[in-house]
Coordinates of C-alpha atoms and ligand atoms in Angstrom, one line a residue:
X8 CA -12.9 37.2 -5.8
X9 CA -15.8 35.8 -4.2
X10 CA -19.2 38.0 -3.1
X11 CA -18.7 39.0 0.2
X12 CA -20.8 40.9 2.6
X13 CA -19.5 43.0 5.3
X14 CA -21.7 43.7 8.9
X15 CA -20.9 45.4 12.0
X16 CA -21.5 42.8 14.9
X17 CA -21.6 45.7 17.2
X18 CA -24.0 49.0 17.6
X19 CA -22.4 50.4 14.3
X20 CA -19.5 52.4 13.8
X21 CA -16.7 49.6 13.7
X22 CA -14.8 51.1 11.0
X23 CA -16.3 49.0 8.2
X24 CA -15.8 52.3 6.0
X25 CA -11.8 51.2 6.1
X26 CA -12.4 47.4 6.1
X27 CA -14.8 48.0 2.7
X28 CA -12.8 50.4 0.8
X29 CA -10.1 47.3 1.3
X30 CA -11.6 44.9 -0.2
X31 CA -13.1 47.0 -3.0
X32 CA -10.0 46.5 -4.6
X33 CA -11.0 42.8 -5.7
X34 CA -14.5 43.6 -7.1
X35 CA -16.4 44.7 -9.6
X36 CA -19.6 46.1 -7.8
X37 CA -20.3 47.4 -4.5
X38 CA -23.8 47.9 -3.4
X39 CA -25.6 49.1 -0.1
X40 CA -28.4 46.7 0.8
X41 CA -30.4 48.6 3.7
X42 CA -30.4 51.8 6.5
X43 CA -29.9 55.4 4.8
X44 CA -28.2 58.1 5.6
X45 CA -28.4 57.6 9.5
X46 CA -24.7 55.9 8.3
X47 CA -21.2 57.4 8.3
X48 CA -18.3 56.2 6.5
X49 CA -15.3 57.9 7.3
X50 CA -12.2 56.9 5.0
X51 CA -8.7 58.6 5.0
X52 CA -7.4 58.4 1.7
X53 CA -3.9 59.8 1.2
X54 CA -4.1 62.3 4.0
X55 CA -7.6 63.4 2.4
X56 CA -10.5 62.7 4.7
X57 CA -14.1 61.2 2.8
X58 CA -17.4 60.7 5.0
X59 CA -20.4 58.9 3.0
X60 CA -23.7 59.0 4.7
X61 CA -25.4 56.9 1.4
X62 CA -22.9 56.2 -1.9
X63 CA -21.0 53.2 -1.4
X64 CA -17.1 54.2 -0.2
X65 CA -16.4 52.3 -3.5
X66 CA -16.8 55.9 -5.8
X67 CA -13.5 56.4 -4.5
X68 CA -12.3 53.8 -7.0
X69 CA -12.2 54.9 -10.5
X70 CA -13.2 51.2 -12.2
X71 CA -15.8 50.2 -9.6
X72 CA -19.3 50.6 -10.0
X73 CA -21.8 51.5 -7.0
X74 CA -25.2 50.6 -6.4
X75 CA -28.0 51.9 -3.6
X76 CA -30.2 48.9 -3.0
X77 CA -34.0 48.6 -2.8
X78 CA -33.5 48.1 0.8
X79 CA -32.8 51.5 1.4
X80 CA -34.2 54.6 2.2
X81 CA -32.5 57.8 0.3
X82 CA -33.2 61.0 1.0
X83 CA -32.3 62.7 -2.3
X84 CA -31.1 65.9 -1.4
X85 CA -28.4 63.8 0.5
X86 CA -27.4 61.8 -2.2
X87 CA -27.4 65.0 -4.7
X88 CA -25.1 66.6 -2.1
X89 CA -22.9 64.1 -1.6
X90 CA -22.5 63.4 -5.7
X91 CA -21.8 67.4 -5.7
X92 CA -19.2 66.9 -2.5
X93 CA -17.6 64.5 -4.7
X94 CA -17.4 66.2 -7.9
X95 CA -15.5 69.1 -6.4
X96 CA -13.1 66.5 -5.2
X97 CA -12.3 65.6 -8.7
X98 CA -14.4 62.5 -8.6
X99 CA -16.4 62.2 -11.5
X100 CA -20.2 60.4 -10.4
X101 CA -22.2 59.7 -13.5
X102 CA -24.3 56.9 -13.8
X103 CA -21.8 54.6 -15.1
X104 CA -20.5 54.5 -11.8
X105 CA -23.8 55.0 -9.7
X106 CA -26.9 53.2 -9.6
X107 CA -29.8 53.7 -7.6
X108 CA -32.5 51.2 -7.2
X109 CA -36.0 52.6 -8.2
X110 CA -38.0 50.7 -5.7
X111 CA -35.6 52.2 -2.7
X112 CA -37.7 54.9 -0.4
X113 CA -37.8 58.2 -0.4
X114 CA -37.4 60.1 2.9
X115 CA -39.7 63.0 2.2
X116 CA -39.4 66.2 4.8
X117 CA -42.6 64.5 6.8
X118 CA -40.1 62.0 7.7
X119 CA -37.7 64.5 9.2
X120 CA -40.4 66.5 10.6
X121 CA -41.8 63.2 12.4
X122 CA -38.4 61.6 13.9
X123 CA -37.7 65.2 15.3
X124 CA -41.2 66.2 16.8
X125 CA -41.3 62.1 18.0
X126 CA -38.0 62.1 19.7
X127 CA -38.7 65.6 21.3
X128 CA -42.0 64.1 22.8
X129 CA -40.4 61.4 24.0
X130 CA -38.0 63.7 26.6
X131 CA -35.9 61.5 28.4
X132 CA -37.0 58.3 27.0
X133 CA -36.0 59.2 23.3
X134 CA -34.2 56.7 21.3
X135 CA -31.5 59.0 20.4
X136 CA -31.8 58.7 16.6
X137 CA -30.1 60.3 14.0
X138 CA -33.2 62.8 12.9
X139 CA -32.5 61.5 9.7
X140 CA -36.6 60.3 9.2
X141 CA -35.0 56.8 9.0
X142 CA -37.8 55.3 10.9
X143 CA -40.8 57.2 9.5
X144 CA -39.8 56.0 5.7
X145 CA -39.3 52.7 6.9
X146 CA -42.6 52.9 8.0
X147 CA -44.2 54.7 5.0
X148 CA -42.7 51.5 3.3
X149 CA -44.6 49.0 5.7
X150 CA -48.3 50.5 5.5
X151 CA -47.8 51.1 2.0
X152 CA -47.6 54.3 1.5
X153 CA -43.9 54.9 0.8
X154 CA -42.3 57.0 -2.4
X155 CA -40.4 55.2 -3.9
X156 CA -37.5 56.3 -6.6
X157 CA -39.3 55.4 -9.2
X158 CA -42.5 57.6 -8.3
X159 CA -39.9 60.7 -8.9
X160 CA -40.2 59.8 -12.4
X161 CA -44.0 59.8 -12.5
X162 CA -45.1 63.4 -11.6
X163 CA -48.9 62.3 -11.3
X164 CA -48.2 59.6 -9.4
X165 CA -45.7 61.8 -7.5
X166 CA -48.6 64.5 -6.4
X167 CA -51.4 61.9 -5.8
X168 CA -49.0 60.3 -2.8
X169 CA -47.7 63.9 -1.7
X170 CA -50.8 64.9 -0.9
X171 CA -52.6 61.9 0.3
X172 CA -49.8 61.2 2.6
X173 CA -49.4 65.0 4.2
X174 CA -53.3 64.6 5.1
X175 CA -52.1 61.8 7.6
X176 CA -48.6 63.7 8.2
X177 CA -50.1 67.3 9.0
X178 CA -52.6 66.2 11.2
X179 CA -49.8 63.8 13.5
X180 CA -47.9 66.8 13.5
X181 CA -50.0 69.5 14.0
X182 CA -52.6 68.0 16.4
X183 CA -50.5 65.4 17.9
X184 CA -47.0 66.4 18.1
X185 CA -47.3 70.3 18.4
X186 CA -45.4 70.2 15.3
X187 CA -45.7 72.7 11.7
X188 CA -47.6 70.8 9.1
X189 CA -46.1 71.1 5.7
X190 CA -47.0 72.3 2.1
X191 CA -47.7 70.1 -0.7
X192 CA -46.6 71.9 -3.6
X193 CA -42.8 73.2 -2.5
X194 CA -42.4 69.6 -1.9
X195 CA -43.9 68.1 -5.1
X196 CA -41.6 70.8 -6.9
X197 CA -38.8 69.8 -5.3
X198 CA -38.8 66.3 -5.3
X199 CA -39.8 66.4 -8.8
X200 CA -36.2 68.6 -9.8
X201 CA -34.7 66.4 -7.9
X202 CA -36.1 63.1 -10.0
X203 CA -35.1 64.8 -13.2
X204 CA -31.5 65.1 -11.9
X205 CA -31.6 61.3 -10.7
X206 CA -33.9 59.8 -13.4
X207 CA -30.1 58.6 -15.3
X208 CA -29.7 57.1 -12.6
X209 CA -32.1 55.0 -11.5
X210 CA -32.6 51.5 -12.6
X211 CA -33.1 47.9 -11.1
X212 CA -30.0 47.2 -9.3
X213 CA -31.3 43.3 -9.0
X214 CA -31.2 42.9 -12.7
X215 CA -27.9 44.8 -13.1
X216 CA -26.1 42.8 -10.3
X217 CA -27.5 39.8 -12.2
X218 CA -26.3 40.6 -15.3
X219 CA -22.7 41.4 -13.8
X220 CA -22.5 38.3 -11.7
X221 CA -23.6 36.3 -15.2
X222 CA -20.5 37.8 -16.5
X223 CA -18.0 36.6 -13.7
X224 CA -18.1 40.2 -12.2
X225 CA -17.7 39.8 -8.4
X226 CA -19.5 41.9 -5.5
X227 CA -19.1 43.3 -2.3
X228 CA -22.0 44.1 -0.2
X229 CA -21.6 46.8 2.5
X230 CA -23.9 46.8 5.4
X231 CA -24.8 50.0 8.0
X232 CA -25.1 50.5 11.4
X233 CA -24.8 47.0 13.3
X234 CA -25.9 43.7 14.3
X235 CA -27.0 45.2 17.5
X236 CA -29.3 47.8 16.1
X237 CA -31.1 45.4 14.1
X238 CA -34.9 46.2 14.6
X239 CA -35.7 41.8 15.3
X240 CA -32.1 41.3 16.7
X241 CA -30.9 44.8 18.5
X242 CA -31.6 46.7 21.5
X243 CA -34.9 46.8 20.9
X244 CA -36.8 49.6 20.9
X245 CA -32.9 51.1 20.9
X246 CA -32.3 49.8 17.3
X247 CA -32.7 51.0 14.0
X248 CA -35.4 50.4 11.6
X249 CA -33.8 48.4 9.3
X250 CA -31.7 44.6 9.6
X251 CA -28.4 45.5 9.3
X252 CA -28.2 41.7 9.4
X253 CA -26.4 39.4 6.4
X254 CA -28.9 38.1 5.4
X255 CA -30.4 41.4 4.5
X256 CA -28.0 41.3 1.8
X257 CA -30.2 39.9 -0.2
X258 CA -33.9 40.8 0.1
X259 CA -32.2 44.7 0.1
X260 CA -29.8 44.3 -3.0
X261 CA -32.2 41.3 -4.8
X262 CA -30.0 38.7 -4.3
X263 CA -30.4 35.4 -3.7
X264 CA -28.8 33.7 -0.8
X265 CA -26.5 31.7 -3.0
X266 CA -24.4 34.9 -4.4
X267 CA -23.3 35.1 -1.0
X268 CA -19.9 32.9 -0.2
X269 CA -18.1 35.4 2.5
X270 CA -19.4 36.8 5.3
X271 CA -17.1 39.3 7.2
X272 CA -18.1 40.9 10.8
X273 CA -16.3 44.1 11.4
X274 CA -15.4 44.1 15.2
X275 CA -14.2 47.3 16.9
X276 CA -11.5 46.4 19.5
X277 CA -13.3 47.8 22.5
X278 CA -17.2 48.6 22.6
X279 CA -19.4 51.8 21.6
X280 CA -22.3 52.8 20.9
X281 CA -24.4 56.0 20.5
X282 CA -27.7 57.2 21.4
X283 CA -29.8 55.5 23.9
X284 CA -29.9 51.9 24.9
X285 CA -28.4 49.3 26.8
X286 CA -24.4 48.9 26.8
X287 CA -23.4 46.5 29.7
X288 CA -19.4 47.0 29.4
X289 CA -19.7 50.7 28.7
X290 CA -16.8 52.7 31.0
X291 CA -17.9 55.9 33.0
X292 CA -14.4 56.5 33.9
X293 CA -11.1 57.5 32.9
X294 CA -10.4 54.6 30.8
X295 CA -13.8 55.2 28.9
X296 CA -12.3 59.2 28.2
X297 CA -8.9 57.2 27.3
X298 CA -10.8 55.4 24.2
X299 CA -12.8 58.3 23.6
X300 CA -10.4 60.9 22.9
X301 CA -7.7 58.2 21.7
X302 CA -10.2 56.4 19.3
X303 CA -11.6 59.8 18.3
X304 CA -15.1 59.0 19.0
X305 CA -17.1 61.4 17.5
X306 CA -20.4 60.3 15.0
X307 CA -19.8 60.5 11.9
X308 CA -23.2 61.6 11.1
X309 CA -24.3 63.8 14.2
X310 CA -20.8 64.5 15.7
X311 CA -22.5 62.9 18.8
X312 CA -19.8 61.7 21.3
X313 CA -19.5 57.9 21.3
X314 CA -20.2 55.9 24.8
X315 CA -17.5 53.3 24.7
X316 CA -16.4 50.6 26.8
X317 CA -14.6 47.0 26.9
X318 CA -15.0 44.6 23.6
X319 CA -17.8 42.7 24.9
X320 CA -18.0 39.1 23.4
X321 CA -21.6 38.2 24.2
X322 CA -22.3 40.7 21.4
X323 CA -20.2 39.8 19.2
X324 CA -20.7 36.1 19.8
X325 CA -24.6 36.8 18.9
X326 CA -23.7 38.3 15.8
X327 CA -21.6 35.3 14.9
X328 CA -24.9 33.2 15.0
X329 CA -27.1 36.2 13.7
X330 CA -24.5 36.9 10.6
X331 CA -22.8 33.3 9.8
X332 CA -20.0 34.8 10.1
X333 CA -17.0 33.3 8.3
X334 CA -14.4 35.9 9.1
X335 CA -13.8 38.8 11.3
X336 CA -11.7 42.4 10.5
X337 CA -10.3 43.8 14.2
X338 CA -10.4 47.5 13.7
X339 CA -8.6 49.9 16.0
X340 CA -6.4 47.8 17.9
X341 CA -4.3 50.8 18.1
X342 CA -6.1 52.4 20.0
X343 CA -6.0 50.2 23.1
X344 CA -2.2 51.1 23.1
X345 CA -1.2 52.5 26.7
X346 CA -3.5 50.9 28.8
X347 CA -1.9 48.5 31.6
X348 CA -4.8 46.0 31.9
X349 CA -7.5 45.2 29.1
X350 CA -10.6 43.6 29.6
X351 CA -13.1 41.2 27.6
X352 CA -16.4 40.7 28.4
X353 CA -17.2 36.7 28.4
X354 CA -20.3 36.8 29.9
X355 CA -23.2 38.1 31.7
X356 CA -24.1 37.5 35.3
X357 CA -27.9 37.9 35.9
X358 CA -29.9 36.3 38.6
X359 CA -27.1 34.5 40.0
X360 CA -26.6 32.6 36.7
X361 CA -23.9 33.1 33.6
X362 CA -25.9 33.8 30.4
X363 CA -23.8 34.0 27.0
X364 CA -26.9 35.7 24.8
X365 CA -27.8 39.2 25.0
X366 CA -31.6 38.6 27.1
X367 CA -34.1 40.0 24.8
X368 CA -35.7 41.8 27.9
X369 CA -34.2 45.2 28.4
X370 CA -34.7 45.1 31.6
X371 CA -33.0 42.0 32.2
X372 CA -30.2 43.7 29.8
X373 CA -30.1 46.5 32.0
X374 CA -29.2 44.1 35.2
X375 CA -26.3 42.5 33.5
X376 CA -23.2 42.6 35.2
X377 CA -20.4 42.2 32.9
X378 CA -18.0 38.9 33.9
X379 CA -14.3 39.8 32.2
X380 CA -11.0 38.1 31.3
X381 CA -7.8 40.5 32.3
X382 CA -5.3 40.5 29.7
X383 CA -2.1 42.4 29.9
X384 CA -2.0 45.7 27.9
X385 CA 1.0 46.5 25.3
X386 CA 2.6 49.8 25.6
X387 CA 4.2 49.7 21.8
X388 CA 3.2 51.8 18.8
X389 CA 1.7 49.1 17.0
X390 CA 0.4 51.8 13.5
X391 CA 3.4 50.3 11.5
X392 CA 2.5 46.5 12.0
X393 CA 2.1 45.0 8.5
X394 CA 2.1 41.2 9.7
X395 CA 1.1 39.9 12.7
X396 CA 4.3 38.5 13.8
X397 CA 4.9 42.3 13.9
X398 CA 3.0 43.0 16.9
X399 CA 3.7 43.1 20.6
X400 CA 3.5 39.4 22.4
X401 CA 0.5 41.1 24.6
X402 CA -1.6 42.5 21.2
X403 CA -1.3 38.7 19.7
X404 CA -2.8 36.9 23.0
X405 CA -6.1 39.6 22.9
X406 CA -6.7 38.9 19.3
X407 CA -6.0 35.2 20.5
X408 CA -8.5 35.6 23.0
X409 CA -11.1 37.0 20.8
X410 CA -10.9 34.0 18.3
X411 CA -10.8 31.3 20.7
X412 CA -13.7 32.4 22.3
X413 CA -15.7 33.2 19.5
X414 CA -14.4 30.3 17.7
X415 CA -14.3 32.9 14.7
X416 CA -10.9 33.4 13.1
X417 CA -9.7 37.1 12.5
X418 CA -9.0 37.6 8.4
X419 CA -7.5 41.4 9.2
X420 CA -6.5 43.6 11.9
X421 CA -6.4 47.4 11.3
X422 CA -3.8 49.4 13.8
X423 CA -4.7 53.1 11.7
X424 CA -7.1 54.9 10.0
X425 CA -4.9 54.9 6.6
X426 CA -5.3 52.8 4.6
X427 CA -2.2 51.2 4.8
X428 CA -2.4 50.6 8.2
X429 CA -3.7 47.4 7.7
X430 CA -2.4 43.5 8.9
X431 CA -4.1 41.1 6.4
X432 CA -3.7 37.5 7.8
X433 CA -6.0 36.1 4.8
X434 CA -7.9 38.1 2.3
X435 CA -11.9 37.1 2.9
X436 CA -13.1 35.3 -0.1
X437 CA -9.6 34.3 -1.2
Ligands
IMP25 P1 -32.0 56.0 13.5 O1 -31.4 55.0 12.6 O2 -31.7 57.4 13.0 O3 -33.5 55.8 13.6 O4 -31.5 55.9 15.0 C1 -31.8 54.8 15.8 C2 -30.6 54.4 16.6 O5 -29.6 53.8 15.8 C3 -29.9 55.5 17.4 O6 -29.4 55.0 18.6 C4 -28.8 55.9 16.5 O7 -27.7 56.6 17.1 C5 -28.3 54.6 16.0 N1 -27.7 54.6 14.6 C6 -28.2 54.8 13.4 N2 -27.3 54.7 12.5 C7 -26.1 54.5 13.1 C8 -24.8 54.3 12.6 O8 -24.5 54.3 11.4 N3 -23.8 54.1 13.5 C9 -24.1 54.0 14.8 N4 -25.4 54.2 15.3 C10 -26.4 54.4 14.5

């Protein structure tokens, strides 16, 4: 099978945990290429349930080997928890199957500390981020002062940046913030266990994906959060610190540009997002509860509820342009079941004009007024579709819809969580 690399076009959690462990099938390697554990995957596997915050879903596959990318930031006790999670499940995780990249960050307690004590300052303007010190690592890592994986391995080096760094740390927190400053040594300590435990696994995942792509291995890259929480090309300042973009692939695996030959966007049949930002089709009604409670809109990481709303098509047709995208998965469709009327979002109306891009001024975001096309709604159980030619008249004119107007064909549709549950029209990459 080809490389392909899978993003969500929307504000994240569009299901690409299902759409992945699909196509992990057909590969050899599967490697995450930026964000941290501010992601959740959720997979249901033979009525067992998996949520990964940082391994690739691909562990679940006995002959597949996994690799955290440079791009990322890892925070170790994570990781170490989530290898532990899996071993009690019967998965064995041993660096065979695990690889993590020795120049990805380290989020270090300061991090946490920081994106908690921030957001609390920031009252009723916070960003609503995962407290996961997501943005404070990726910081760290643009002034230079980042730990890397490798730095776990060098206990001098280690200390040195420890302590230099909780100078600058303890004295934002403290006198800034109002927040505890923290103790070097517990932390050195730690960390340090921690790198012993890791140190089999670290390595440089560029050369290794080199290596395997040299001997006709194939991989699959699987992006975080989405398109519209990319920190150039989201919601900004509503965005994550990362590019969840394609092209992130690979400058955050170590890549170039010409292992890439598929690039899927995972599109969620309706809209959510969570946190703080922007969301012109969002539904503060009973049809917005409807998709909640149908679609199970919980985060996967924070348990947050989701806001959701209509599938809005001037996102997804900036992500087309942002990703290059060649194909796109429909996830959820069954959840729309039920509902009489369904709507798409074809454009914006703002100042007495139709605009097809997302403005890059929030508040000219914030004045958009969604312009729709009404479709008929299906009142079918559409969970045991297999082909399309299964599916109500009314379910094949919205996915219709979608590709005519993003001029993007659709490669799979997903009407479950299973696995099975799945309508491939063409596998991507085939
Ligand atoms: P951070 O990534 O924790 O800094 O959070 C920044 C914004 O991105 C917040 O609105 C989060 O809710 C959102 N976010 C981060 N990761 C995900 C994800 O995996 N899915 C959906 N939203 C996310």
């Amino acid at each position: 099978m080809s490389n392909i690399v899978v993003v969500g076009t929307q504000w994240g959690d569009e299901g690409k945990g299902k759409v992945v462990d699909l196509l992990t099938a057909g590969v050899e390697f599967v490697v995450r290429f930026q964000g941290g554990n501010n992601a959740g995957h959720t997979l249901e596997v033979d009525d067992r349930q998996f949520i990964f915050h940082i391994i690739p879903s691909g562990i679940l596959y006995e002959d597949k080997k996994c690799l955290i990318g440079n791009g990322l930031v890892v925070d170790p006790e994570v990781l170490l928890e989530e290898m532990e999670g899996l071993k009690k499940a019967g998965i064995t995780v041993g660096p065979e199957r695990l690889s993590l990249s020795e120049k990805a960050h380290m989020i270090m307690p300061y991090h946490r500390a920081l994106d908690l004590a921030r957001e609390a300052a920031k009252g009723k303007d916070k960003i609503g981020t995962t407290g996961r010190g997501i943005g404070p690592c990726y910081e760290d890592k643009i002034t230079r002062s980042g730990i890397r994986a490798v730095d776990l391995t060098e206990p001098d080096v280690l200390e040195e940046k420890i302590r230099t760094n909780l100078q600058e740390k303890n004295f934002l927190l403290e006198k800034f913030l109002g927040a505890s400053p923290l103790e070097a040594e517990p932390i050195l300590d730690h960390y340090l266990a921690m790198g012993k435990t890791l140190a089999p696994y670290i390595t440089d995942v560029s050369v290794e994906l080199d290596q395997g792509v040299k001997a006709g291995k194939s991989i699959l890259f699987e992006g975080a959060q989405g398109t519209h929480l990319d920190i150039d090309h989201g919601t900004y300042p509503f965005v994550t610190s990362s590019n969840p973009v394609a092209s992130t692939a690979c400058s955050g695996a170590g890549v170039g540009p010409n292992q890439i030959h598929h690039v899927l966007g995972i599109v969620k049949a309706y809209t959510t997002r969570v946190g703080a930002g922007p969301f012109v089709t969002e539904l503060n009604d009973e049809t917005g509860d409807f998709i909640q409670e149908t679609g199970k809109e919980f985060g996967a990481t924070t348990g947050r509820r989701r806001r959701c709303g209509w599938l809005d098509l001037v996102v997804v047709g900036d992500s087309v342009r942002l990703n290059g995208l060649d194909s796109m998965a429909i996830t959820k469709l069954d959840v729309l079941t039920g509902l009489e009327t369904l709507k798409i979002c074809t454009g914006y109306e703002v100042d007495g004009q139709m605009v097809h891009q997302r403005p890059a001024s929030l508040g000219k975001t914030e004045q958009c007024k969604p312009v729709y096309k009404e479709m008929p709604g299906w009142k079918e159980d559409i969970t045991g579709a297999r082909e399309k030619k299964d599916l109500p008249q009314a379910a094949v004119d919205y996915l219709s819809a979608i590709e005519e107007i993003t001029g993007v064909p659709i490669s799979i549709i997903s009407v479950g969580p299973n696995r099975i549950e799945t309508i491939v029209v063409k596998l991507p990459g085939s």
